[in-house]
Coordinates of C-alpha atoms in Angstrom, one line a residue:
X563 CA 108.1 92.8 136.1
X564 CA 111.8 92.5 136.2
X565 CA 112.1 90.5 133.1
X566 CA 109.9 92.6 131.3
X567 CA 112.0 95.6 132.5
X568 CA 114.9 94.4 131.2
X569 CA 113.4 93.4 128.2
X570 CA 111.5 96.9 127.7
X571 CA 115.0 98.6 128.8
X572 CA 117.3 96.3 126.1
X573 CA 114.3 96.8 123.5
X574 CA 114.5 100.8 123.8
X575 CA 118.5 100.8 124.2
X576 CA 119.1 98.3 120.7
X577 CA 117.0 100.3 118.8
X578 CA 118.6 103.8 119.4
X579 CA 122.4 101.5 119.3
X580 CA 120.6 101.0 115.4
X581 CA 119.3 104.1 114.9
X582 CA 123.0 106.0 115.6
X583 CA 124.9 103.3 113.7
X584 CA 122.8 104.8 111.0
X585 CA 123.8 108.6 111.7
X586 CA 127.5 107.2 112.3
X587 CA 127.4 105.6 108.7
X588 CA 126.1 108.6 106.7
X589 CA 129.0 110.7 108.3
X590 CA 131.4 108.5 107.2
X591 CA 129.2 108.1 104.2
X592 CA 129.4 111.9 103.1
X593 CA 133.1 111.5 103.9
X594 CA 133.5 108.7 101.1
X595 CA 131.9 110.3 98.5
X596 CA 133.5 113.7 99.3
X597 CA 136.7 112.1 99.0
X598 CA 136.8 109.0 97.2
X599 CA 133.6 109.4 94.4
X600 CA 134.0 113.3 93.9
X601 CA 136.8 113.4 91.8
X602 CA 135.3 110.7 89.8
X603 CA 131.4 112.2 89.1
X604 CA 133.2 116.0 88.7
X605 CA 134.2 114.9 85.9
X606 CA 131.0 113.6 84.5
X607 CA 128.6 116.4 82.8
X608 CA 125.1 116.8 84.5
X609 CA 123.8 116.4 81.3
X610 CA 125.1 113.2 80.8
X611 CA 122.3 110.4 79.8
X612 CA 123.1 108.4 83.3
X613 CA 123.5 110.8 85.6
X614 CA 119.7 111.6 84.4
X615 CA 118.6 108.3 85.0
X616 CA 121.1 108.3 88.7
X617 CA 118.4 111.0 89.7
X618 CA 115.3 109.3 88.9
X619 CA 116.3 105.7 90.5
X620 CA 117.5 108.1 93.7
X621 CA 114.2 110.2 93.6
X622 CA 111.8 106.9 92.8
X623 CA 113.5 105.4 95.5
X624 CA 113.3 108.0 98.2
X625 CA 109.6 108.1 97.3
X626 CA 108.9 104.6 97.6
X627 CA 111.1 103.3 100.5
X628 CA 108.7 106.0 102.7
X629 CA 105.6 104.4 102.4
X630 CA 106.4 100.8 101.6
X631 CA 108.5 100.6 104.8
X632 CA 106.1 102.3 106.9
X633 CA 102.9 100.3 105.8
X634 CA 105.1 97.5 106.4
X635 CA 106.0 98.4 109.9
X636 CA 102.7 99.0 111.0
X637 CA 101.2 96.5 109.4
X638 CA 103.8 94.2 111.3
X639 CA 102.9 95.8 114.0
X640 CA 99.3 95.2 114.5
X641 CA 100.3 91.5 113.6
X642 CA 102.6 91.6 117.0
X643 CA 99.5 93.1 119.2
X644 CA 96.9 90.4 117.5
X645 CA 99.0 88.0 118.3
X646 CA 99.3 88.5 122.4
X647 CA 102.1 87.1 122.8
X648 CA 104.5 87.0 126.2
X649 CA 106.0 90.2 126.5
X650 CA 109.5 89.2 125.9
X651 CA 108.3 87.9 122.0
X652 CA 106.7 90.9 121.5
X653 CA 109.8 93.0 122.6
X654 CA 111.8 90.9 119.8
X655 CA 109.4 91.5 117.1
X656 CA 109.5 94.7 118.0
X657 CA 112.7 95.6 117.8
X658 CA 113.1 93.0 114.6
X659 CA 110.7 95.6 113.1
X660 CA 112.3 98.4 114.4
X661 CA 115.5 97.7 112.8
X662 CA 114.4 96.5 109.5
X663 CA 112.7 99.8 109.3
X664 CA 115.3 102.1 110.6
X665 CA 118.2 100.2 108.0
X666 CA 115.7 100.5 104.7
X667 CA 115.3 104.4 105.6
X668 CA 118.5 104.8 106.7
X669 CA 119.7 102.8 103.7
X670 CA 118.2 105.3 101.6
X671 CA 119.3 108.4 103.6
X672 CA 123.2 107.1 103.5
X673 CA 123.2 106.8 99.5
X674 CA 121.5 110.5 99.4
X675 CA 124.7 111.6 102.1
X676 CA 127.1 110.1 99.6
X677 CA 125.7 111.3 96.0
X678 CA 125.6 114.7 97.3
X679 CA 129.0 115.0 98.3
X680 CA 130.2 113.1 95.3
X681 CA 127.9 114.7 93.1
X682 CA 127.6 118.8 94.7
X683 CA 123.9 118.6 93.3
X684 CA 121.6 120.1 94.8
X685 CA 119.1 117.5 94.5
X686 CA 120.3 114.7 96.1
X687 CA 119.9 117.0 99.3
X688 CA 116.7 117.4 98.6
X689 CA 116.0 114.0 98.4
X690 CA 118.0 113.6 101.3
X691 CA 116.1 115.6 103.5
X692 CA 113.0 113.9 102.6
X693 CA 114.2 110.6 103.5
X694 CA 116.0 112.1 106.7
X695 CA 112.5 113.6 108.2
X696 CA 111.4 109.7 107.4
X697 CA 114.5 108.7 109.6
X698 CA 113.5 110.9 112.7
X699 CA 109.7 109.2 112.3
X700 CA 112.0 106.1 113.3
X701 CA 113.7 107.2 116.5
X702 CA 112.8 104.9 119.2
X703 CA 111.4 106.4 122.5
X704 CA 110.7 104.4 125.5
X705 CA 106.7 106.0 125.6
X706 CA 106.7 105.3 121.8
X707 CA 107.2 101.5 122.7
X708 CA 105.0 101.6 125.7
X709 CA 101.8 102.9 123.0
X710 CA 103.0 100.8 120.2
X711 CA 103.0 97.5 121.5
X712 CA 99.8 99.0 124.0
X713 CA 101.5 97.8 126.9
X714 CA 99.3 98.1 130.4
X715 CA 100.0 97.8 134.1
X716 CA 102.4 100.0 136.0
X717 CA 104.9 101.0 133.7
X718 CA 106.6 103.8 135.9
X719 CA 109.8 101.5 136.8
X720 CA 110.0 101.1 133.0
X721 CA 109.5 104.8 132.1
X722 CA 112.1 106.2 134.8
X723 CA 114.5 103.5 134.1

């Protein structure tokens, strides 16, 4: 049970390290695009034939990127349980999954950050908050991981640790 503590306590601690990365990045994101791209799209009118089509790429793929990444995940997911695996592999897949579902959200939160700065429109924050209350569905908790992977035993030691 020590192993799989450590494993359990890694697992939960990588996948909030991601998960903040992500936040850190859309900071410095919104900083960028205040900055560096606003001068440049302040100068370009609203009603300019690409800025149309910048808003339907960003809205098509907010929309998208939701559900595609979380079938994905779960569908991954219920792969990892089938499979019953050593706890360790299913820790890694985990987290694997985790991540590669917390970087295509946060992917898409991070570009909304920086187009509304650059841009001052209001709907890129819309579309930002969309993907952003898909971001918080991807914040790791150490019970979420316990009823994900359905872990049993006596899992006190992992849930106080």
């Amino acid at each position: 049970i020590c192993n799989m503590n450590y494993n359990f306590k890694n697992t939960y601690r990588k996948s909030m390290l991601i998960f903040y990365i992500i936040l850190g990045i859309s900071v410095v994101a919104g900083l960028f695009g205040y900055f560096v791209l606003h001068p440049v799209f302040s100068k370009i009118e609203p009603t300019n034939e690409g800025y149309y089509h910048l808003n339907s790429v960003m809205i098509l793929a907010t929309l998208a990127s939701i559900p595609f990444t979380l079938k994905y995940y779960k569908n991954e997911l219920n792969k990892i349980i089938e499979d019953n695996e050593e706890n360790e592999v299913k820790f890694k897949r985990y987290f694997k999954n985790a991540t590669i579902r917390t970087c295509i959200i946060g992917s898409i939160v991070i570009l909304n950050v920086m187009l509304f700065f650059a841009t001052n429109d209001k709907f890129y924050l819309f579309c930002l908050g969309i993907s952003f209350c898909a971001l918080m569905f991807c914040i790791t908790g150490k019970q979420k991981i316990k009823n994900e992977l359905e872990l049993d035993g006596d899992f006190k030691t992992l849930m106080n640790s």
